[in-house]
Amino acid sequence: MTKETRELAQASLDPADWQALREQGHRMLDDMLDYLEQIRQQPVWQPAPQAVRDVFQQPLPQQPTDLAVVHETFMHDILPYAIGNAHPGFMGWVHGGGTPVGMLAEMLAAGLNANLGGRNQIPVEVERQIVRWVQDLFGFPETASGLFVTGTSMANLIAVLVARTATLGSAVRAQGMAASGRRLTAYASAGAHGCIAQAMDLAGLGLNALRVIPMNEQFQMDIAALTSAIAQDREQGYTPFFIAGTAGSVDVGAIDDLVAIADLAKREGLWFHIDGAYGALGMLSPELAPRLTGLERADSVAFDFHKWGQVPYDAGFIIVRDGSMHYDTFASPAAYLRRETCGMAAGSPWPCDFGPDLSRGFRALKTWFTLQVYGAEQMGRSIARTCELGQYLKQRIVATPALELLAPVNLNIVCFRYRCDDADAVNAAIVMAIQESGVAAPSTTIINGKLAIRAAIVNHRTDTTNIDALITATLKFGDSIVHDRNSHGTE
Ligand SMILES: *Cc1c(COP(=O)(O)O)cnc(C)c1O
């Protein structure tokens, strides 16, 4: 070997000693499997000490560090201080738990380093397979398009953009919205996720163009109020274009009356979108699917495989009934993305024609592995099980006089609180105390003006012992916080 070829060989980032890397890699794999296997013995979450935060305040390293040393830092300073959504005691926000199968598939995807923007490769075919499965599951036609995205926030934005193009024609892409002279308005319930409003903002329609429709007692969008809001906007010269129903609201798991919205959207000629971020995959469960009736009539559905689908982050998805409208919203010619009938540039349209991302990871692989390995039936059972646990938690709350249920339990989300004076402040303190204890991890929300302890049971690992631990911790911290406040008050 000449000096030049030796230097060229050394420029690669591959290891000099593959055997050593192999052994280290196996240790890293074992460590993650240990983490998942033994997660029940660990706290859900623990606050990171300052010394650990300081580890991430270092200058850019100029020289190599041994992989084993970097991995040691991961085990010591990163892994113990994650948010804990893999843990069965995690019930905050709406987070999926992930699976070992998804983790392994993610490693395979990273190994391939596939870029799913397009081109003639089977990884793109895997994504198309998922699109076909979603079409089947949701009762959408074969002409529907689908795309993996980061999450439902992005999926909702894509839906707003496609609906805008459907309303104003594809000339809007060149001319911008103002050229049409029309003022578009959209509709979503007061219980809709904030990313719907954000999508209106990002799409250039403006936050004010979203009409926030009040909810009924069941926390569903009030259809009468929706109907009159549309009529009023028409009278005032607006162009109503988009209704976002929610299937599984973030606060309480409410499912809007999807059939009524579908009927109204059809009568009014509006785009019917569903934010089914976690709820839409309820279609996998024969018990839950009937409650999602109307989903099959949507023009588009946004949802996440990373919530109820348990696929590791991130794996959001958008499906659009009119695939050509979806294509017309995003596809752009570019000389360097020219398509061919064979060779590597064949197989048009490509995923990059259906969204803003050109380079995209292989999210489809971990989703494909998850659905293959567990099967739709088992996935559906694990989803239904989280709803049964929601009912179990509800029963425990109702049977405990010190606790108050604050909202109906539709699916897997339970909102409640500890009864006491100054309940908002006390319950916020209870939630912080529970989180810091590491025993369980609920979050909070506001229900009818009251601060609620909110438990969203999404994780397939959660069982009744985790629910019991949440109740016990709520009562214990509630009693002691109230006791402390009273004794301070009388000092
Ligand atoms: C989680 C959630 C979102 C946001 O989804 P991301 O994947 O976090 O972007 C939107 N809507 C609802 C109802 C949600 O539960």
PDB file of C-alpha atoms and ligand atoms in Angstrom, residues 94 151-153 193 195 248 250 275 277-278 304 306-307, ligand 1:
ATOM      1  CA  VAL A  94     -50.205  11.236  24.572  1.00  0.00           C
ATOM      2  CA  GLY A 151     -46.203  13.558  13.194  1.00  0.00           C
ATOM      3  CA  THR A 152     -49.821  14.610  13.103  1.00  0.00           C
ATOM      4  CA  SER A 153     -48.824  18.266  13.368  1.00  0.00           C
ATOM      5  CA  HIS A 193     -55.353  20.101  19.092  1.00  0.00           C
ATOM      6  CA  CYS A 195     -51.582  22.165  15.738  1.00  0.00           C
ATOM      7  CA  GLY A 248     -59.718  11.110  20.032  1.00  0.00           C
ATOM      8  CA  VAL A 250     -56.144  15.343  23.287  1.00  0.00           C
ATOM      9  CA  ASP A 275     -57.304  14.671  13.186  1.00  0.00           C
ATOM     10  CA  ALA A 277     -53.616  11.502  15.862  1.00  0.00           C
ATOM     11  CA  TYR A 278     -53.986   8.624  18.240  1.00  0.00           C
ATOM     12  CA  ASP A 304     -49.583   8.776  14.231  1.00  0.00           C
ATOM     13  CA  HIS A 306     -46.028   6.480  17.211  1.00  0.00           C
ATOM     14  CA  LYS A 307     -48.942   6.779  19.659  1.00  0.00           C
TER      15      LYS A 307
HETATM   16  C1  LIG B   1     -50.576  14.180  19.642  1.00  0.00           C
HETATM   17  C2  LIG B   1     -51.664  14.874  18.927  1.00  0.00           C
HETATM   18  C3  LIG B   1     -51.390  15.758  17.885  1.00  0.00           C
HETATM   19  C4  LIG B   1     -49.985  16.143  17.503  1.00  0.00           C
HETATM   20  O1  LIG B   1     -49.346  15.046  16.929  1.00  0.00           O
HETATM   21  P1  LIG B   1     -47.744  15.002  16.834  1.00  0.00           P
HETATM   22  O2  LIG B   1     -47.471  13.640  16.334  1.00  0.00           O
HETATM   23  O3  LIG B   1     -47.245  15.234  18.228  1.00  0.00           O
HETATM   24  O4  LIG B   1     -47.334  16.077  15.905  1.00  0.00           O
HETATM   25  C5  LIG B   1     -52.444  16.312  17.194  1.00  0.00           C
HETATM   26  N1  LIG B   1     -53.714  16.025  17.527  1.00  0.00           N
HETATM   27  C6  LIG B   1     -54.026  15.197  18.534  1.00  0.00           C
HETATM   28  C7  LIG B   1     -55.458  14.905  18.824  1.00  0.00           C
HETATM   29  C8  LIG B   1     -53.004  14.591  19.279  1.00  0.00           C
HETATM   30  O5  LIG B   1     -53.304  13.744  20.270  1.00  0.00           O
END
